[in-house]
């Protein structure tokens, strides 16, 4: 049976930086509070660029690194909770920008786990023989759904995109995937309005219901538990144990969450962390972290790489990948 292999990675971070000291001028906060509670030092702002624009730059880099032409793509999957619009999908807009005329295209709404959900779909579609080349992207412009007067959330998020090109291969790269959800805890993190349940109105705008609402404290505890369980399940599905892992690429929401997960799994020296530079970029976080870890030489041939994500929905997802 054929399998899928990651052959190219790319990332794009918009150039505008917003440091903690800049935030001190907007809300009542401090660099010290943000750094000690979250590990974040700065984040990027897209400033007029949409999710498909960010996705375009990350995808171009991933395709170049893969040595694959956009015209050879069979499918484009974009994970985003900040799509350009509900429809056309961001994936369709990206297909146009890339001139990937042969490719089918669709979006995934799985919050911070979107990239892992997308990789899992891509892997299975290639393994099943449906497609040969698939582009999976996580792209977010969270700055447009951030309430810049709410200090409990505005210090946390940032904009960016990461992309991966998957192609059919005889080598087994994806060893396992574990995806999960708990819709009963959707109140912990959500964007209340703008959909069919609460359509946009003057009231929703006045009440800022188009901005992220979060119960951070409760979410923190759930995040640690779920990320630990998810990584363990994915590893055991691959027939592996925690100490077989070479590098953990976790969702980058908060350094304290990542440290807790790493401590529990006893893999403190095997974790890739870049949250200090970008904050939480939802679906783009894990995609960008994977790309950077690879570009920094932290992932070598034969390594067991575990992606481990968690986000609003609630959703979670982990992939075990052997780097071939
Ligand atoms: N600057 C200064 N003080 C702030 C602040 C800010 N930006 N945000 C909140 N505070 C204050 C609170 O008002 C509270 O003050 P009080 O004690 O006088 O009421 C105090 O800091 C502690 O707030 P608390 O919410 O308990 O802090 P915390 O240690 O839980 O950290 C988060 C807050 C949001 C950083 C943390 O809960 C978190 O990261 N949660 C998970 C978020 C997450 O992962 N989201 C995405 C999942 S994909």
mmCIF file with all atom_site columns, N, CA, C and O and ligand atoms in Angstrom, residues 27-30 33-34 37-38 112 151-153 155-157 189 214-220 223 251 253-254 256-257 280 310-312, ligand 1:
data_model
loop_
_atom_site.group_PDB
_atom_site.id
_atom_site.type_symbol
_atom_site.label_atom_id
_atom_site.label_alt_id
_atom_site.label_comp_id
_atom_site.label_asym_id
_atom_site.label_entity_id
_atom_site.label_seq_id
_atom_site.pdbx_PDB_ins_code
_atom_site.Cartn_x
_atom_site.Cartn_y
_atom_site.Cartn_z
_atom_site.occupancy
_atom_site.B_iso_or_equiv
_atom_site.pdbx_formal_charge
_atom_site.auth_seq_id
_atom_site.auth_comp_id
_atom_site.auth_asym_id
_atom_site.auth_atom_id
_atom_site.pdbx_PDB_model_num
ATOM   1   N N   . UNK A 1 27  ? -3.365  48.284 26.642 1.00 0.00 ? 27  UNK A N   1
ATOM   2   C CA  . UNK A 1 27  ? -4.164  47.785 27.777 1.00 0.00 ? 27  UNK A CA  1
ATOM   3   C C   . UNK A 1 27  ? -3.314  47.810 29.054 1.00 0.00 ? 27  UNK A C   1
ATOM   4   O O   . UNK A 1 27  ? -2.093  47.948 28.980 1.00 0.00 ? 27  UNK A O   1
ATOM   5   N N   . UNK A 1 28  ? -3.984  47.615 30.191 1.00 0.00 ? 28  UNK A N   1
ATOM   6   C CA  . UNK A 1 28  ? -3.253  47.618 31.461 1.00 0.00 ? 28  UNK A CA  1
ATOM   7   C C   . UNK A 1 28  ? -2.581  46.256 31.638 1.00 0.00 ? 28  UNK A C   1
ATOM   8   O O   . UNK A 1 28  ? -3.194  45.278 32.092 1.00 0.00 ? 28  UNK A O   1
ATOM   9   N N   . UNK A 1 29  ? -1.353  46.176 31.188 1.00 0.00 ? 29  UNK A N   1
ATOM   10  C CA  . UNK A 1 29  ? -0.605  44.931 31.304 1.00 0.00 ? 29  UNK A CA  1
ATOM   11  C C   . UNK A 1 29  ? 0.868   45.281 31.443 1.00 0.00 ? 29  UNK A C   1
ATOM   12  O O   . UNK A 1 29  ? 1.241   46.451 31.484 1.00 0.00 ? 29  UNK A O   1
ATOM   13  N N   . UNK A 1 30  ? 1.719   44.257 31.533 1.00 0.00 ? 30  UNK A N   1
ATOM   14  C CA  . UNK A 1 30  ? 3.155   44.526 31.604 1.00 0.00 ? 30  UNK A CA  1
ATOM   15  C C   . UNK A 1 30  ? 3.903   43.412 30.885 1.00 0.00 ? 30  UNK A C   1
ATOM   16  O O   . UNK A 1 30  ? 3.436   42.274 30.803 1.00 0.00 ? 30  UNK A O   1
ATOM   17  N N   . UNK A 1 33  ? 4.360   40.504 33.205 1.00 0.00 ? 33  UNK A N   1
ATOM   18  C CA  . UNK A 1 33  ? 3.194   39.614 33.379 1.00 0.00 ? 33  UNK A CA  1
ATOM   19  C C   . UNK A 1 33  ? 3.077   38.690 32.169 1.00 0.00 ? 33  UNK A C   1
ATOM   20  O O   . UNK A 1 33  ? 2.923   37.472 32.311 1.00 0.00 ? 33  UNK A O   1
ATOM   21  N N   . UNK A 1 34  ? 3.164   39.272 30.975 1.00 0.00 ? 34  UNK A N   1
ATOM   22  C CA  . UNK A 1 34  ? 2.957   38.464 29.764 1.00 0.00 ? 34  UNK A CA  1
ATOM   23  C C   . UNK A 1 34  ? 4.047   37.388 29.651 1.00 0.00 ? 34  UNK A C   1
ATOM   24  O O   . UNK A 1 34  ? 3.760   36.222 29.379 1.00 0.00 ? 34  UNK A O   1
ATOM   25  N N   . UNK A 1 37  ? 3.622   34.674 32.567 1.00 0.00 ? 37  UNK A N   1
ATOM   26  C CA  . UNK A 1 37  ? 2.394   33.852 32.494 1.00 0.00 ? 37  UNK A CA  1
ATOM   27  C C   . UNK A 1 37  ? 2.255   33.081 31.191 1.00 0.00 ? 37  UNK A C   1
ATOM   28  O O   . UNK A 1 37  ? 1.508   32.114 31.119 1.00 0.00 ? 37  UNK A O   1
ATOM   29  N N   . UNK A 1 38  ? 2.926   33.565 30.106 1.00 0.00 ? 38  UNK A N   1
ATOM   30  C CA  . UNK A 1 38  ? 2.685   32.927 28.791 1.00 0.00 ? 38  UNK A CA  1
ATOM   31  C C   . UNK A 1 38  ? 3.961   32.550 28.039 1.00 0.00 ? 38  UNK A C   1
ATOM   32  O O   . UNK A 1 38  ? 3.920   31.725 27.144 1.00 0.00 ? 38  UNK A O   1
ATOM   33  N N   . UNK A 1 112 ? -7.043  25.254 16.598 1.00 0.00 ? 112 UNK A N   1
ATOM   34  C CA  . UNK A 1 112 ? -5.586  25.082 16.701 1.00 0.00 ? 112 UNK A CA  1
ATOM   35  C C   . UNK A 1 112 ? -5.120  23.698 16.275 1.00 0.00 ? 112 UNK A C   1
ATOM   36  O O   . UNK A 1 112 ? -3.923  23.462 16.105 1.00 0.00 ? 112 UNK A O   1
ATOM   37  N N   . UNK A 1 151 ? -7.485  42.618 27.970 1.00 0.00 ? 151 UNK A N   1
ATOM   38  C CA  . UNK A 1 151 ? -6.091  42.236 28.249 1.00 0.00 ? 151 UNK A CA  1
ATOM   39  C C   . UNK A 1 151 ? -5.925  40.731 28.469 1.00 0.00 ? 151 UNK A C   1
ATOM   40  O O   . UNK A 1 151 ? -4.830  40.196 28.368 1.00 0.00 ? 151 UNK A O   1
ATOM   41  N N   . UNK A 1 152 ? -7.045  40.058 28.834 1.00 0.00 ? 152 UNK A N   1
ATOM   42  C CA  . UNK A 1 152 ? -6.907  38.619 29.112 1.00 0.00 ? 152 UNK A CA  1
ATOM   43  C C   . UNK A 1 152 ? -6.754  37.806 27.824 1.00 0.00 ? 152 UNK A C   1
ATOM   44  O O   . UNK A 1 152 ? -6.364  36.635 27.869 1.00 0.00 ? 152 UNK A O   1
ATOM   45  N N   . UNK A 1 153 ? -7.077  38.404 26.668 1.00 0.00 ? 153 UNK A N   1
ATOM   46  C CA  . UNK A 1 153 ? -6.883  37.656 25.411 1.00 0.00 ? 153 UNK A CA  1
ATOM   47  C C   . UNK A 1 153 ? -5.926  38.341 24.428 1.00 0.00 ? 153 UNK A C   1
ATOM   48  O O   . UNK A 1 153 ? -5.187  37.661 23.718 1.00 0.00 ? 153 UNK A O   1
ATOM   49  N N   . UNK A 1 155 ? -3.178  39.748 24.523 1.00 0.00 ? 155 UNK A N   1
ATOM   50  C CA  . UNK A 1 155 ? -1.724  39.554 24.631 1.00 0.00 ? 155 UNK A CA  1
ATOM   51  C C   . UNK A 1 155 ? -1.293  38.183 24.083 1.00 0.00 ? 155 UNK A C   1
ATOM   52  O O   . UNK A 1 155 ? -0.099  37.924 23.939 1.00 0.00 ? 155 UNK A O   1
ATOM   53  N N   . UNK A 1 156 ? -2.281  37.335 23.785 1.00 0.00 ? 156 UNK A N   1
ATOM   54  C CA  . UNK A 1 156 ? -1.955  35.933 23.506 1.00 0.00 ? 156 UNK A CA  1
ATOM   55  C C   . UNK A 1 156 ? -1.763  35.578 22.033 1.00 0.00 ? 156 UNK A C   1
ATOM   56  O O   . UNK A 1 156 ? -1.032  34.647 21.712 1.00 0.00 ? 156 UNK A O   1
ATOM   57  N N   . UNK A 1 157 ? -2.451  36.306 21.135 1.00 0.00 ? 157 UNK A N   1
ATOM   58  C CA  . UNK A 1 157 ? -2.565  35.807 19.761 1.00 0.00 ? 157 UNK A CA  1
ATOM   59  C C   . UNK A 1 157 ? -1.704  36.560 18.754 1.00 0.00 ? 157 UNK A C   1
ATOM   60  O O   . UNK A 1 157 ? -1.312  37.702 18.986 1.00 0.00 ? 157 UNK A O   1
ATOM   61  N N   . UNK A 1 189 ? -13.706 28.377 24.769 1.00 0.00 ? 189 UNK A N   1
ATOM   62  C CA  . UNK A 1 189 ? -12.987 29.177 23.781 1.00 0.00 ? 189 UNK A CA  1
ATOM   63  C C   . UNK A 1 189 ? -13.818 29.228 22.519 1.00 0.00 ? 189 UNK A C   1
ATOM   64  O O   . UNK A 1 189 ? -14.061 28.185 21.900 1.00 0.00 ? 189 UNK A O   1
ATOM   65  N N   . UNK A 1 214 ? -12.679 33.713 25.830 1.00 0.00 ? 214 UNK A N   1
ATOM   66  C CA  . UNK A 1 214 ? -11.933 32.576 26.389 1.00 0.00 ? 214 UNK A CA  1
ATOM   67  C C   . UNK A 1 214 ? -12.017 32.534 27.905 1.00 0.00 ? 214 UNK A C   1
ATOM   68  O O   . UNK A 1 214 ? -11.952 33.569 28.559 1.00 0.00 ? 214 UNK A O   1
ATOM   69  N N   . UNK A 1 215 ? -12.161 31.305 28.443 1.00 0.00 ? 215 UNK A N   1
ATOM   70  C CA  . UNK A 1 215 ? -12.042 31.120 29.898 1.00 0.00 ? 215 UNK A CA  1
ATOM   71  C C   . UNK A 1 215 ? -10.676 30.460 30.132 1.00 0.00 ? 215 UNK A C   1
ATOM   72  O O   . UNK A 1 215 ? -10.558 29.232 30.206 1.00 0.00 ? 215 UNK A O   1
ATOM   73  N N   . UNK A 1 216 ? -9.659  31.345 30.161 1.00 0.00 ? 216 UNK A N   1
ATOM   74  C CA  . UNK A 1 216 ? -8.272  30.897 30.093 1.00 0.00 ? 216 UNK A CA  1
ATOM   75  C C   . UNK A 1 216 ? -7.844  29.930 31.174 1.00 0.00 ? 216 UNK A C   1
ATOM   76  O O   . UNK A 1 216 ? -7.172  28.930 30.896 1.00 0.00 ? 216 UNK A O   1
ATOM   77  N N   . UNK A 1 217 ? -8.272  30.245 32.396 1.00 0.00 ? 217 UNK A N   1
ATOM   78  C CA  . UNK A 1 217 ? -7.846  29.436 33.524 1.00 0.00 ? 217 UNK A CA  1
ATOM   79  C C   . UNK A 1 217 ? -8.282  27.978 33.414 1.00 0.00 ? 217 UNK A C   1
ATOM   80  O O   . UNK A 1 217 ? -7.493  27.047 33.587 1.00 0.00 ? 217 UNK A O   1
ATOM   81  N N   . UNK A 1 218 ? -9.588  27.800 33.098 1.00 0.00 ? 218 UNK A N   1
ATOM   82  C CA  . UNK A 1 218 ? -10.120 26.430 32.954 1.00 0.00 ? 218 UNK A CA  1
ATOM   83  C C   . UNK A 1 218 ? -9.483  25.718 31.769 1.00 0.00 ? 218 UNK A C   1
ATOM   84  O O   . UNK A 1 218 ? -9.180  24.531 31.821 1.00 0.00 ? 218 UNK A O   1
ATOM   85  N N   . UNK A 1 219 ? -9.307  26.509 30.691 1.00 0.00 ? 219 UNK A N   1
ATOM   86  C CA  . UNK A 1 219 ? -8.746  25.947 29.463 1.00 0.00 ? 219 UNK A CA  1
ATOM   87  C C   . UNK A 1 219 ? -7.335  25.410 29.695 1.00 0.00 ? 219 UNK A C   1
ATOM   88  O O   . UNK A 1 219 ? -6.952  24.367 29.162 1.00 0.00 ? 219 UNK A O   1
ATOM   89  N N   . UNK A 1 220 ? -6.581  26.138 30.498 1.00 0.00 ? 220 UNK A N   1
ATOM   90  C CA  . UNK A 1 220 ? -5.199  25.771 30.787 1.00 0.00 ? 220 UNK A CA  1
ATOM   91  C C   . UNK A 1 220 ? -5.113  24.322 31.291 1.00 0.00 ? 220 UNK A C   1
ATOM   92  O O   . UNK A 1 220 ? -4.350  23.506 30.779 1.00 0.00 ? 220 UNK A O   1
ATOM   93  N N   . UNK A 1 223 ? -6.128  21.812 28.646 1.00 0.00 ? 223 UNK A N   1
ATOM   94  C CA  . UNK A 1 223 ? -5.137  21.733 27.572 1.00 0.00 ? 223 UNK A CA  1
ATOM   95  C C   . UNK A 1 223 ? -4.009  20.766 27.930 1.00 0.00 ? 223 UNK A C   1
ATOM   96  O O   . UNK A 1 223 ? -3.626  19.909 27.128 1.00 0.00 ? 223 UNK A O   1
ATOM   97  N N   . UNK A 1 251 ? 1.344   22.467 19.975 1.00 0.00 ? 251 UNK A N   1
ATOM   98  C CA  . UNK A 1 251 ? 0.660   23.735 19.709 1.00 0.00 ? 251 UNK A CA  1
ATOM   99  C C   . UNK A 1 251 ? 1.248   24.783 20.644 1.00 0.00 ? 251 UNK A C   1
ATOM   100 O O   . UNK A 1 251 ? 1.514   24.509 21.814 1.00 0.00 ? 251 UNK A O   1
ATOM   101 N N   . UNK A 1 253 ? 0.483   27.661 22.505 1.00 0.00 ? 253 UNK A N   1
ATOM   102 C CA  . UNK A 1 253 ? -0.480  28.592 23.108 1.00 0.00 ? 253 UNK A CA  1
ATOM   103 C C   . UNK A 1 253 ? 0.158   29.339 24.277 1.00 0.00 ? 253 UNK A C   1
ATOM   104 O O   . UNK A 1 253 ? -0.068  30.536 24.456 1.00 0.00 ? 253 UNK A O   1
ATOM   105 N N   . UNK A 1 254 ? 0.944   28.627 25.062 1.00 0.00 ? 254 UNK A N   1
ATOM   106 C CA  . UNK A 1 254 ? 1.468   29.180 26.301 1.00 0.00 ? 254 UNK A CA  1
ATOM   107 C C   . UNK A 1 254 ? 2.655   28.309 26.730 1.00 0.00 ? 254 UNK A C   1
ATOM   108 O O   . UNK A 1 254 ? 2.537   27.081 26.765 1.00 0.00 ? 254 UNK A O   1
ATOM   109 N N   . UNK A 1 256 ? 3.900   27.800 29.524 1.00 0.00 ? 256 UNK A N   1
ATOM   110 C CA  . UNK A 1 256 ? 3.642   27.023 30.751 1.00 0.00 ? 256 UNK A CA  1
ATOM   111 C C   . UNK A 1 256 ? 2.861   25.745 30.439 1.00 0.00 ? 256 UNK A C   1
ATOM   112 O O   . UNK A 1 256 ? 3.072   24.712 31.079 1.00 0.00 ? 256 UNK A O   1
ATOM   113 N N   . UNK A 1 257 ? 1.958   25.822 29.459 1.00 0.00 ? 257 UNK A N   1
ATOM   114 C CA  . UNK A 1 257 ? 1.226   24.603 29.050 1.00 0.00 ? 257 UNK A CA  1
ATOM   115 C C   . UNK A 1 257 ? 2.220   23.606 28.455 1.00 0.00 ? 257 UNK A C   1
ATOM   116 O O   . UNK A 1 257 ? 2.238   22.422 28.814 1.00 0.00 ? 257 UNK A O   1
ATOM   117 N N   . UNK A 1 280 ? 0.193   32.740 20.074 1.00 0.00 ? 280 UNK A N   1
ATOM   118 C CA  . UNK A 1 280 ? -0.656  31.634 19.613 1.00 0.00 ? 280 UNK A CA  1
ATOM   119 C C   . UNK A 1 280 ? -1.233  31.992 18.247 1.00 0.00 ? 280 UNK A C   1
ATOM   120 O O   . UNK A 1 280 ? -1.989  32.945 18.130 1.00 0.00 ? 280 UNK A O   1
ATOM   121 N N   . UNK A 1 310 ? -4.115  21.237 20.395 1.00 0.00 ? 310 UNK A N   1
ATOM   122 C CA  . UNK A 1 310 ? -5.308  21.371 21.213 1.00 0.00 ? 310 UNK A CA  1
ATOM   123 C C   . UNK A 1 310 ? -5.929  22.736 20.925 1.00 0.00 ? 310 UNK A C   1
ATOM   124 O O   . UNK A 1 310 ? -5.193  23.705 20.724 1.00 0.00 ? 310 UNK A O   1
ATOM   125 N N   . UNK A 1 311 ? -7.260  22.811 20.880 1.00 0.00 ? 311 UNK A N   1
ATOM   126 C CA  . UNK A 1 311 ? -7.845  24.124 20.635 1.00 0.00 ? 311 UNK A CA  1
ATOM   127 C C   . UNK A 1 311 ? -9.346  24.176 20.868 1.00 0.00 ? 311 UNK A C   1
ATOM   128 O O   . UNK A 1 311 ? -9.968  23.217 21.342 1.00 0.00 ? 311 UNK A O   1
ATOM   129 N N   . UNK A 1 312 ? -9.920  25.321 20.520 1.00 0.00 ? 312 UNK A N   1
ATOM   130 C CA  . UNK A 1 312 ? -11.344 25.574 20.758 1.00 0.00 ? 312 UNK A CA  1
ATOM   131 C C   . UNK A 1 312 ? -12.218 24.623 19.976 1.00 0.00 ? 312 UNK A C   1
ATOM   132 O O   . UNK A 1 312 ? -11.965 24.310 18.824 1.00 0.00 ? 312 UNK A O   1
HETATM 133 N N1  . LIG B 2 .   ? -1.884  41.620 32.124 1.00 0.00 ? 1   LIG B N1  1
HETATM 134 C C1  . LIG B 2 .   ? -1.918  41.767 33.445 1.00 0.00 ? 1   LIG B C1  1
HETATM 135 N N2  . LIG B 2 .   ? -2.790  41.100 34.234 1.00 0.00 ? 1   LIG B N2  1
HETATM 136 C C2  . LIG B 2 .   ? -3.649  40.270 33.626 1.00 0.00 ? 1   LIG B C2  1
HETATM 137 C C3  . LIG B 2 .   ? -3.665  40.077 32.238 1.00 0.00 ? 1   LIG B C3  1
HETATM 138 C C4  . LIG B 2 .   ? -2.735  40.803 31.483 1.00 0.00 ? 1   LIG B C4  1
HETATM 139 N N3  . LIG B 2 .   ? -2.641  40.669 30.137 1.00 0.00 ? 1   LIG B N3  1
HETATM 140 N N4  . LIG B 2 .   ? -4.612  39.164 31.927 1.00 0.00 ? 1   LIG B N4  1
HETATM 141 C C5  . LIG B 2 .   ? -5.195  38.799 33.082 1.00 0.00 ? 1   LIG B C5  1
HETATM 142 N N5  . LIG B 2 .   ? -4.609  39.454 34.108 1.00 0.00 ? 1   LIG B N5  1
HETATM 143 C C6  . LIG B 2 .   ? -4.922  39.373 35.528 1.00 0.00 ? 1   LIG B C6  1
HETATM 144 C C7  . LIG B 2 .   ? -6.316  38.885 35.811 1.00 0.00 ? 1   LIG B C7  1
HETATM 145 O O1  . LIG B 2 .   ? -7.233  39.936 35.741 1.00 0.00 ? 1   LIG B O1  1
HETATM 146 C C8  . LIG B 2 .   ? -6.166  38.315 37.190 1.00 0.00 ? 1   LIG B C8  1
HETATM 147 O O2  . LIG B 2 .   ? -6.203  39.373 38.103 1.00 0.00 ? 1   LIG B O2  1
HETATM 148 P P1  . LIG B 2 .   ? -6.926  39.180 39.526 1.00 0.00 ? 1   LIG B P1  1
HETATM 149 O O3  . LIG B 2 .   ? -6.174  38.080 40.216 1.00 0.00 ? 1   LIG B O3  1
HETATM 150 O O4  . LIG B 2 .   ? -6.762  40.529 40.151 1.00 0.00 ? 1   LIG B O4  1
HETATM 151 O O5  . LIG B 2 .   ? -8.334  38.815 39.201 1.00 0.00 ? 1   LIG B O5  1
HETATM 152 C C9  . LIG B 2 .   ? -4.747  37.752 37.200 1.00 0.00 ? 1   LIG B C9  1
HETATM 153 O O6  . LIG B 2 .   ? -4.064  38.400 36.110 1.00 0.00 ? 1   LIG B O6  1
HETATM 154 C C10 . LIG B 2 .   ? -4.669  36.254 37.033 1.00 0.00 ? 1   LIG B C10 1
HETATM 155 O O7  . LIG B 2 .   ? -5.486  35.881 35.968 1.00 0.00 ? 1   LIG B O7  1
HETATM 156 P P2  . LIG B 2 .   ? -5.601  34.398 35.520 1.00 0.00 ? 1   LIG B P2  1
HETATM 157 O O8  . LIG B 2 .   ? -6.561  34.309 34.370 1.00 0.00 ? 1   LIG B O8  1
HETATM 158 O O9  . LIG B 2 .   ? -5.847  33.510 36.686 1.00 0.00 ? 1   LIG B O9  1
HETATM 159 O O10 . LIG B 2 .   ? -4.107  34.146 34.999 1.00 0.00 ? 1   LIG B O10 1
HETATM 160 P P3  . LIG B 2 .   ? -3.450  32.812 34.527 1.00 0.00 ? 1   LIG B P3  1
HETATM 161 O O11 . LIG B 2 .   ? -2.240  32.537 35.283 1.00 0.00 ? 1   LIG B O11 1
HETATM 162 O O12 . LIG B 2 .   ? -4.450  31.683 34.378 1.00 0.00 ? 1   LIG B O12 1
HETATM 163 O O13 . LIG B 2 .   ? -2.992  33.197 33.051 1.00 0.00 ? 1   LIG B O13 1
HETATM 164 C C11 . LIG B 2 .   ? -3.685  32.864 30.786 1.00 0.00 ? 1   LIG B C11 1
HETATM 165 C C12 . LIG B 2 .   ? -3.935  33.586 32.102 1.00 0.00 ? 1   LIG B C12 1
HETATM 166 C C13 . LIG B 2 .   ? -4.739  33.268 29.777 1.00 0.00 ? 1   LIG B C13 1
HETATM 167 C C14 . LIG B 2 .   ? -2.319  33.281 30.274 1.00 0.00 ? 1   LIG B C14 1
HETATM 168 C C15 . LIG B 2 .   ? -3.708  31.338 31.017 1.00 0.00 ? 1   LIG B C15 1
HETATM 169 O O14 . LIG B 2 .   ? -4.849  30.995 31.742 1.00 0.00 ? 1   LIG B O14 1
HETATM 170 C C16 . LIG B 2 .   ? -3.694  30.542 29.751 1.00 0.00 ? 1   LIG B C16 1
HETATM 171 O O15 . LIG B 2 .   ? -2.735  30.568 28.998 1.00 0.00 ? 1   LIG B O15 1
HETATM 172 N N6  . LIG B 2 .   ? -4.748  29.744 29.522 1.00 0.00 ? 1   LIG B N6  1
HETATM 173 C C17 . LIG B 2 .   ? -4.854  28.918 28.358 1.00 0.00 ? 1   LIG B C17 1
HETATM 174 C C18 . LIG B 2 .   ? -5.128  29.748 27.179 1.00 0.00 ? 1   LIG B C18 1
HETATM 175 C C19 . LIG B 2 .   ? -5.035  28.959 25.944 1.00 0.00 ? 1   LIG B C19 1
HETATM 176 O O16 . LIG B 2 .   ? -4.311  28.043 25.859 1.00 0.00 ? 1   LIG B O16 1
HETATM 177 N N7  . LIG B 2 .   ? -5.793  29.379 24.954 1.00 0.00 ? 1   LIG B N7  1
HETATM 178 C C20 . LIG B 2 .   ? -5.754  28.842 23.658 1.00 0.00 ? 1   LIG B C20 1
HETATM 179 C C21 . LIG B 2 .   ? -5.963  27.392 23.605 1.00 0.00 ? 1   LIG B C21 1
HETATM 180 S S1  . LIG B 2 .   ? -5.730  26.887 21.989 1.00 0.00 ? 1   LIG B S1  1
#
